[in-house]
Coordinates of C-alpha atoms in Angstrom, one line a residue:
M137 CA 66.0 21.2 -53.9
S138 CA 66.1 19.4 -50.6
Q139 CA 63.9 20.9 -47.9
N140 CA 63.2 20.1 -44.3
T141 CA 59.5 19.3 -44.3
S142 CA 59.1 17.9 -40.8
S143 CA 57.4 21.0 -39.4
Y144 CA 55.1 21.5 -42.4
T145 CA 52.2 19.8 -44.1
V146 CA 53.2 19.6 -47.8
F147 CA 51.1 19.8 -50.9
T148 CA 52.5 19.5 -54.4
G149 CA 51.4 19.2 -57.9
K150 CA 52.5 19.4 -61.5
R151 CA 49.6 21.8 -62.3
V152 CA 49.1 24.4 -59.7
L153 CA 47.3 27.7 -60.2
L154 CA 48.1 30.2 -57.4
D155 CA 45.7 33.0 -58.4
S156 CA 44.0 34.6 -61.4
T157 CA 47.1 36.3 -62.7
S158 CA 49.4 33.2 -62.5
Q159 CA 50.1 30.5 -65.0
V160 CA 49.5 26.8 -64.3
A161 CA 52.9 25.4 -63.3
P162 CA 54.5 23.0 -60.9
A163 CA 54.6 24.1 -57.3
T164 CA 55.0 22.8 -53.7
I165 CA 53.2 24.5 -50.9
Y166 CA 54.3 24.3 -47.3
V167 CA 51.6 24.8 -44.6
D168 CA 52.3 25.5 -41.0
A169 CA 50.6 24.1 -37.9
A170 CA 48.1 27.0 -37.9
G171 CA 46.9 26.1 -41.4
K172 CA 48.6 29.0 -43.0
I173 CA 50.7 28.9 -46.1
A174 CA 54.3 29.4 -45.0
R175 CA 56.3 28.9 -48.2
I176 CA 55.7 28.2 -51.9
E177 CA 58.4 26.6 -54.1
P178 CA 58.1 26.6 -57.9
E179 CA 58.8 22.9 -58.3
Y180 CA 57.0 19.5 -58.1
S181 CA 58.3 17.7 -55.0
P182 CA 56.2 14.6 -54.3
E183 CA 58.7 13.0 -51.9
G184 CA 57.3 13.4 -48.4
A185 CA 54.2 15.3 -49.5
S186 CA 50.9 14.8 -47.6
L187 CA 49.0 15.4 -50.8
D188 CA 50.4 14.9 -54.3
A189 CA 48.0 16.3 -56.9
G190 CA 50.1 14.9 -59.7
D191 CA 48.5 15.9 -63.0
R192 CA 45.3 17.2 -61.5
L193 CA 44.8 20.9 -61.1
L194 CA 45.4 22.3 -57.6
M195 CA 44.0 25.8 -57.1
P196 CA 42.5 28.0 -54.4
G197 CA 39.4 26.7 -52.7
V198 CA 36.1 28.0 -53.9
V199 CA 34.4 30.7 -51.9
D200 CA 30.6 30.6 -52.3
G201 CA 29.2 33.9 -50.9
H202 CA 25.5 33.1 -51.3
V203 CA 24.2 30.1 -49.4
H204 CA 21.0 29.6 -47.4
I205 CA 21.8 27.2 -44.5
N206 CA 18.5 27.8 -42.8
Q207 CA 19.8 27.2 -39.3
P208 CA 18.5 27.6 -36.7
G209 CA 14.8 27.1 -37.2
R210 CA 14.3 25.4 -40.6
T211 CA 16.9 22.6 -40.5
Q212 CA 14.4 20.3 -42.3
W213 CA 15.3 22.4 -45.3
E214 CA 19.0 22.4 -44.7
G215 CA 21.5 22.8 -41.9
V216 CA 25.2 23.6 -41.4
V217 CA 26.3 20.0 -41.3
T218 CA 24.7 19.0 -44.6
A219 CA 25.4 22.3 -46.4
S220 CA 29.0 22.4 -45.4
H221 CA 29.5 18.7 -46.3
A222 CA 28.0 19.4 -49.7
A223 CA 30.4 22.4 -50.1
A224 CA 33.4 20.3 -49.1
A225 CA 32.5 17.6 -51.6
G226 CA 32.6 20.2 -54.4
G227 CA 35.9 22.0 -53.6
V228 CA 34.2 24.8 -51.7
T229 CA 36.2 25.8 -48.7
T230 CA 34.2 28.8 -47.5
I231 CA 30.5 29.5 -47.6
V232 CA 28.7 32.6 -46.4
D233 CA 25.2 32.2 -45.1
M234 CA 22.3 34.4 -45.9
P235 CA 20.2 36.1 -43.1
L236 CA 16.8 34.7 -44.0
N237 CA 14.9 31.4 -44.1
C238 CA 16.4 30.7 -40.7
I239 CA 14.4 31.5 -37.5
P240 CA 15.1 34.0 -36.2
S241 CA 16.2 36.0 -39.2
T242 CA 19.7 37.4 -38.7
V243 CA 18.6 41.0 -38.1
T244 CA 19.9 41.7 -34.6
A245 CA 23.2 41.0 -32.8
D246 CA 21.4 38.5 -30.6
A247 CA 20.1 36.5 -33.6
Y248 CA 23.5 36.7 -35.2
Q249 CA 25.0 35.1 -32.0
Q250 CA 22.3 32.5 -31.9
K251 CA 23.2 31.4 -35.4
R252 CA 26.9 31.4 -34.8
D253 CA 26.4 29.3 -31.6
S254 CA 24.3 26.8 -33.6
F255 CA 27.1 26.4 -36.2
R256 CA 29.8 25.7 -33.7
D257 CA 30.0 21.9 -33.9
G258 CA 28.9 21.2 -37.5
M259 CA 31.2 22.9 -40.0
W260 CA 33.1 20.9 -42.6
V261 CA 34.3 24.1 -44.1
D262 CA 34.7 27.7 -43.0
V263 CA 31.3 29.5 -42.7
G264 CA 30.7 33.2 -42.6
T265 CA 27.4 35.0 -42.0
W266 CA 25.6 37.9 -43.6
G267 CA 23.2 40.1 -41.6
G268 CA 19.9 41.4 -42.8
V269 CA 18.3 44.8 -43.3
V270 CA 14.5 44.9 -42.5
P271 CA 12.2 47.8 -41.5
G272 CA 13.2 49.3 -38.2
N273 CA 16.6 47.6 -37.6
A274 CA 18.9 50.3 -38.7
L275 CA 20.4 50.7 -35.2
D276 CA 21.1 46.9 -35.1
L277 CA 23.5 47.0 -38.0
A278 CA 26.6 48.4 -36.4
P279 CA 26.4 45.9 -33.5
M280 CA 26.1 43.0 -36.0
L281 CA 29.2 44.3 -37.9
D282 CA 31.1 44.4 -34.6
A283 CA 30.0 40.8 -33.9
G284 CA 31.4 39.6 -37.2
A285 CA 28.7 40.0 -39.9
R286 CA 30.3 40.3 -43.3
G287 CA 27.7 42.8 -44.5
F288 CA 23.9 43.0 -45.0
K289 CA 21.2 41.9 -47.4
C290 CA 17.8 43.4 -48.0
F291 CA 14.8 42.8 -50.2
L292 CA 13.0 45.3 -52.4
C293 CA 10.0 43.0 -52.8
D294 CA 8.4 40.2 -50.8
S295 CA 11.0 37.8 -49.6
G296 CA 8.7 34.8 -49.3
V297 CA 9.0 34.6 -45.5
A298 CA 7.1 36.8 -43.2
E299 CA 9.9 37.3 -40.8
F300 CA 12.1 39.1 -43.4
P301 CA 10.0 41.9 -44.8
P302 CA 11.2 44.2 -47.6
V303 CA 12.4 47.8 -47.2
D304 CA 11.2 50.9 -49.0
E305 CA 13.4 53.8 -50.1
Q306 CA 13.1 55.7 -46.8
Q307 CA 13.9 52.6 -44.7
L308 CA 16.8 51.9 -47.0
R309 CA 18.1 55.4 -46.5
E310 CA 17.9 55.0 -42.7
A311 CA 19.9 51.8 -42.9
M312 CA 22.5 53.1 -45.3
T313 CA 23.0 56.2 -43.1
E314 CA 24.1 53.9 -40.3
L315 CA 26.2 51.7 -42.6
K316 CA 28.0 54.9 -43.8
K317 CA 29.5 55.2 -40.3
K318 CA 31.2 51.8 -40.8
N319 CA 31.7 51.6 -44.5
G320 CA 29.3 48.6 -44.3
L321 CA 28.3 46.6 -47.4
I322 CA 24.7 46.4 -48.4
M323 CA 23.3 43.8 -50.8
F324 CA 20.0 43.9 -52.7
H325 CA 17.6 41.3 -53.9
A326 CA 16.8 43.6 -56.8
E327 CA 13.2 43.0 -57.9
M328 CA 10.4 45.5 -57.4
E329 CA 6.7 45.3 -58.2
T330 CA 5.8 46.7 -61.6
G331 CA 2.2 45.5 -61.8
A332 CA 2.9 42.2 -63.4
T333 CA 0.6 39.4 -62.2
V334 CA 0.0 35.7 -62.9
D335 CA -2.3 35.0 -65.8
T336 CA -4.8 32.8 -63.9
A337 CA -6.1 31.4 -67.2
S338 CA -2.7 29.9 -68.0
D339 CA -1.6 26.5 -66.9
P340 CA 0.3 26.9 -63.6
T341 CA 2.4 23.7 -64.3
A342 CA 3.9 25.4 -67.4
Y343 CA 7.1 27.3 -66.6
T344 CA 6.1 30.2 -68.9
T345 CA 3.2 31.0 -66.6
F346 CA 5.5 31.8 -63.7
L347 CA 8.2 33.3 -65.9
D348 CA 5.8 35.8 -67.4
S349 CA 4.7 37.0 -63.9
R350 CA 8.3 38.1 -63.1
P351 CA 9.4 40.1 -66.2
P352 CA 12.9 41.7 -66.5
N353 CA 11.5 45.2 -65.8
M354 CA 11.1 44.1 -62.1
E355 CA 14.9 43.8 -61.9
V356 CA 15.5 46.9 -64.0
K357 CA 13.3 49.1 -61.8
A358 CA 15.0 47.8 -58.6
I359 CA 18.5 48.2 -60.0
D360 CA 17.7 51.8 -61.0
L361 CA 16.9 52.4 -57.3
V362 CA 20.0 50.6 -56.1
I363 CA 22.2 52.8 -58.4
K364 CA 20.4 55.9 -57.2
M365 CA 21.1 55.0 -53.5
C366 CA 24.7 53.8 -54.3
R367 CA 25.3 57.2 -55.8
E368 CA 23.8 59.1 -52.9
F369 CA 26.0 57.2 -50.3
A370 CA 29.2 56.8 -52.4
P371 CA 31.9 56.1 -51.7
H372 CA 31.1 55.1 -48.1
V373 CA 28.5 52.3 -48.6
P374 CA 29.5 49.7 -51.2
C375 CA 26.4 48.2 -52.9
H376 CA 26.0 44.8 -54.3
I377 CA 23.3 43.2 -56.6
V378 CA 22.7 39.6 -55.7
H379 CA 21.7 36.9 -58.3
L380 CA 21.3 39.1 -61.4
S381 CA 19.0 37.4 -63.9
A382 CA 17.8 40.0 -66.3
A383 CA 20.3 41.1 -69.0
D384 CA 18.1 44.1 -69.6
A385 CA 19.7 45.7 -66.5
L386 CA 23.3 45.4 -67.9
P387 CA 23.4 48.8 -69.6
A388 CA 22.5 50.6 -66.4
I389 CA 25.1 48.5 -64.5
R390 CA 27.8 49.3 -67.0
A391 CA 27.0 53.0 -66.8
A392 CA 27.2 53.0 -63.0
K393 CA 30.5 51.2 -63.0
A394 CA 31.9 53.6 -65.6
E395 CA 30.8 56.4 -63.3
G396 CA 33.0 54.9 -60.6
L397 CA 30.2 54.0 -58.2
P398 CA 31.1 51.3 -55.6
L399 CA 28.7 48.7 -57.2
T400 CA 29.3 45.0 -57.6
V401 CA 27.1 42.3 -59.2
E402 CA 26.9 38.6 -59.0
T403 CA 25.0 36.0 -61.0
C404 CA 24.4 32.4 -60.4
F405 CA 25.4 29.0 -61.9
H406 CA 21.8 28.3 -62.8
Y407 CA 21.4 31.5 -64.9
L408 CA 24.5 30.6 -66.8
T409 CA 23.8 26.9 -67.3
I410 CA 20.0 26.6 -67.9
S411 CA 17.6 28.4 -70.2
A412 CA 13.9 28.9 -69.8
E413 CA 13.3 26.9 -73.0
E414 CA 14.8 23.8 -71.3
V415 CA 12.5 23.8 -68.2
P416 CA 10.1 20.8 -68.3
Q417 CA 6.5 21.1 -67.3
R418 CA 5.9 20.5 -63.6
S419 CA 9.6 20.6 -62.8
T420 CA 9.5 23.0 -60.0
E421 CA 13.0 22.2 -59.0
Y422 CA 13.9 24.9 -61.6
K423 CA 11.9 27.6 -59.9
C424 CA 13.8 30.5 -58.4
C425 CA 13.4 34.3 -58.0
P426 CA 14.4 36.1 -60.1
P427 CA 13.6 33.4 -62.7
I428 CA 15.8 31.6 -65.1
R429 CA 15.2 33.4 -68.4
G430 CA 15.7 32.6 -72.1
Q431 CA 18.7 31.5 -74.1
A432 CA 19.4 35.0 -75.6
N433 CA 19.3 36.4 -72.1
R434 CA 21.8 33.7 -70.9
D435 CA 24.2 34.5 -73.7
Q436 CA 24.2 38.2 -72.7
L437 CA 24.9 37.2 -69.0
W438 CA 27.8 35.2 -70.2
Q439 CA 29.2 38.1 -72.1
A440 CA 28.9 40.2 -69.0
V441 CA 30.7 37.6 -67.0
L442 CA 33.6 37.4 -69.4
D443 CA 34.0 41.1 -69.9
G444 CA 33.9 41.8 -66.1
T445 CA 30.6 43.6 -65.8
I446 CA 29.4 40.8 -63.6
D447 CA 32.0 40.5 -60.8
F448 CA 31.5 36.9 -59.7
V449 CA 29.3 33.8 -59.7
V450 CA 27.7 32.0 -56.7
S451 CA 25.2 29.2 -56.1
D452 CA 22.4 31.0 -54.2
H453 CA 21.8 27.5 -52.7
S454 CA 18.2 27.9 -51.5
P455 CA 16.7 24.5 -50.7
C456 CA 13.5 23.4 -49.1
T457 CA 11.6 20.2 -48.6
P458 CA 10.0 18.5 -51.7
D459 CA 6.4 19.2 -50.4
L460 CA 7.0 22.9 -50.5
K461 CA 8.2 22.6 -54.0
L462 CA 4.9 20.8 -54.7
H463 CA 7.0 18.0 -56.2
G464 CA 6.1 14.4 -55.9
C465 CA 9.7 13.1 -55.6
C466 CA 11.3 11.6 -52.5
G467 CA 8.1 10.4 -51.0
A468 CA 6.8 13.9 -50.5
S469 CA 3.2 14.3 -49.2
L470 CA 1.4 17.2 -50.9
P471 CA -1.6 19.0 -49.4
A472 CA -4.9 17.7 -50.8
S473 CA -5.6 21.0 -52.5
A474 CA -2.2 21.3 -54.1
V475 CA -1.5 20.8 -57.8
E476 CA 1.7 18.8 -58.3
G477 CA 4.2 20.9 -60.2
D478 CA 2.5 24.2 -59.7
F479 CA 5.2 26.7 -60.5
V480 CA 3.2 29.7 -59.3
K481 CA 2.7 28.3 -55.7
A482 CA 5.9 26.3 -55.3
W483 CA 8.8 27.6 -53.2
G484 CA 11.4 29.4 -55.2
G485 CA 15.0 28.3 -54.8
I486 CA 17.6 26.1 -56.4
A487 CA 19.7 23.6 -54.5
S488 CA 23.3 23.6 -55.9
V489 CA 26.0 24.2 -53.2
G490 CA 29.1 22.2 -54.0
I491 CA 28.3 21.5 -57.7
G492 CA 29.1 24.9 -59.2
L493 CA 32.7 24.2 -60.3
P494 CA 31.9 21.5 -62.8
L495 CA 28.8 23.3 -63.9
L496 CA 30.7 26.5 -64.6
W497 CA 33.6 24.8 -66.3
T498 CA 31.4 22.5 -68.5
E499 CA 29.5 25.5 -69.9
G500 CA 32.3 28.0 -69.8
R501 CA 35.0 26.1 -71.5
H502 CA 33.0 26.4 -74.8
R503 CA 32.8 30.2 -74.3
G504 CA 36.5 30.9 -73.8
L505 CA 36.5 30.6 -70.0
S506 CA 40.0 29.9 -68.6
F507 CA 41.2 28.4 -65.3
Q508 CA 42.3 31.9 -64.4
D509 CA 38.7 33.2 -65.0
I510 CA 37.4 30.4 -62.7
V511 CA 39.7 31.5 -59.9
R512 CA 38.7 35.1 -60.4
L513 CA 35.0 34.4 -60.5
I514 CA 34.5 31.9 -57.7
C515 CA 37.5 32.3 -55.5
E516 CA 39.2 35.7 -55.5
R517 CA 36.4 38.1 -56.0
T518 CA 34.0 36.2 -53.8
A519 CA 36.6 36.3 -51.0
I520 CA 37.1 40.0 -51.5
H521 CA 33.3 40.6 -51.5
A522 CA 33.0 38.8 -48.1
G523 CA 35.8 40.8 -46.6
L524 CA 38.2 37.8 -46.6
R525 CA 40.9 39.2 -49.0
D526 CA 43.6 38.6 -46.4
R527 CA 42.6 35.0 -45.7
K528 CA 40.9 33.4 -48.7
G529 CA 40.7 33.2 -52.5
R530 CA 44.4 32.9 -53.5
I531 CA 47.3 30.6 -52.8
A532 CA 49.8 33.0 -51.2
V533 CA 52.1 33.1 -48.2
G534 CA 50.2 34.1 -45.1
L535 CA 46.8 33.1 -46.3
D536 CA 44.7 30.1 -45.2
A537 CA 45.8 26.8 -46.9
D538 CA 42.5 26.3 -48.7
F539 CA 42.7 24.2 -51.9
V540 CA 40.7 22.2 -54.3
V541 CA 42.3 19.4 -56.3
W542 CA 40.2 18.5 -59.4
A543 CA 40.5 16.9 -62.8
P544 CA 39.1 19.3 -65.4
E545 CA 39.1 16.7 -68.1
E546 CA 37.3 13.9 -66.2
S547 CA 33.7 13.1 -66.8
N548 CA 31.3 13.7 -64.0
T549 CA 27.6 12.8 -63.9
I550 CA 25.8 14.6 -61.0
T551 CA 23.9 11.8 -59.2
A552 CA 22.1 11.7 -55.9
D553 CA 25.0 9.9 -54.2
K554 CA 27.2 12.9 -54.9
L555 CA 24.8 15.4 -53.4
H556 CA 25.4 15.9 -49.7
F557 CA 22.9 18.7 -49.1
R558 CA 19.8 17.6 -47.1
N559 CA 17.1 17.6 -49.8
K560 CA 18.3 16.2 -53.1
L561 CA 15.8 17.9 -55.3
T562 CA 17.8 19.9 -57.9
P563 CA 17.6 20.5 -61.6
Y564 CA 21.1 19.1 -62.0
Q565 CA 20.3 15.5 -61.2
E566 CA 21.9 13.2 -63.9
R567 CA 23.5 16.2 -65.6
E568 CA 26.6 15.3 -67.5
C569 CA 29.6 17.5 -66.7
V570 CA 33.3 17.5 -67.1
G571 CA 35.4 18.3 -64.0
L572 CA 35.6 16.1 -60.9
V573 CA 36.7 17.2 -57.5
H574 CA 39.2 14.8 -55.9
Q575 CA 40.2 16.5 -52.7
T576 CA 39.3 19.6 -50.7
V577 CA 41.6 21.1 -48.2
V578 CA 40.6 23.7 -45.5
R579 CA 43.4 25.4 -43.6
G580 CA 45.8 22.5 -44.3
T581 CA 43.4 19.7 -43.4
T582 CA 41.9 17.4 -46.1
V583 CA 38.1 17.5 -45.4
F584 CA 37.0 15.6 -48.5
D585 CA 38.6 12.9 -50.6
V586 CA 36.6 11.4 -53.4
S587 CA 38.4 8.0 -52.9
K588 CA 36.9 7.9 -49.4
Q589 CA 33.4 9.3 -49.9
D590 CA 31.7 5.9 -49.7
S591 CA 33.3 5.1 -46.4
A592 CA 32.0 5.9 -42.9
D593 CA 34.7 8.6 -42.6
W594 CA 32.7 10.9 -45.0
D595 CA 29.1 10.1 -43.8
N596 CA 27.0 12.8 -42.2

């Protein structure tokens, strides 16, 4: 069919997946000057196309709803330029930043605006922002929502940074009472103290020493409280469990969902691709909270992903400098009293923004994961969760023209030169994957092209 393409930017491919309910098929997508999808034709039309995906898969851009950018205040850990560049290089077209590890924490409207102002000139992709719930800030929540916050995160245990303290049940009730007025979303770091402690007689450089100090019942106890509060405020305050690690909590989650409670759950790429048995001694790049657990636990998480109990998958990109990881890489200078590779004292967090797509596909394809599942898990549902249903997560007329073009069959070794986040310490260095991102498109503009990544055009 002949079309006048002069007023559009045109994207075409032989293998296009529009959403999680579609089939892979030829399509041509016409994008207007505002970066919105204006028309979709069910045919491959390379003539005059700005981007011809050919035999590669063109699908919606990834939406990563759990990223720690750490700006302002801790940009030596990360920053919006490096985080969003890393996202773009991995087919991620939207990231949503967490409210802690930045200074100030995003717990007031003023802090929210400071953060948004600091982001203004550095975004390779679209960036949203979560607010935070801390003791005493219940009355700050509505103003943050009005300013643009996508929802709010709280901790039920120590967060690791003094400026973002945890909330108890009464403080949580105060916050949720305010959120009820706005149908505001609240998210939970779902661990609570159960009396577990570190065995000081054990080797701190052994991963099991740390793992045993954060048993699954810490998550189970916290999730029981989350479900209780979700039930109390249903249907007005949607509740979300971030980074589920413990499969022991799945029965309670399934029961709450069967009850019809407004409860959603995420897990992370690392919980689905790494098992505790694989973690080498002193390799603190694997430390996170809640921790990576054993192979049997991982298998149960995968089943919950595939059956829909777990709603979606995110990175929880939470980097820091190598010295805080007590890791000797990258020329890090450790304190004189520090033990290199001490899992107990090292910062907890895994760097992985922009590498989730090949990680998920490499592991998932052996477990029955389809391309439609990928779109559901890391595009559609993450967009809905962040309140972006009408803009992101699908390829449809009227939505933002956010695409990733990738080769699912192509080998991909994750090497340092492919990592664009600030600190390259990650458990995925040298990991062999399948699936390579070739182009990333945000609102009709190609922001990453693998053929140009070695040129000055793609440098930070």
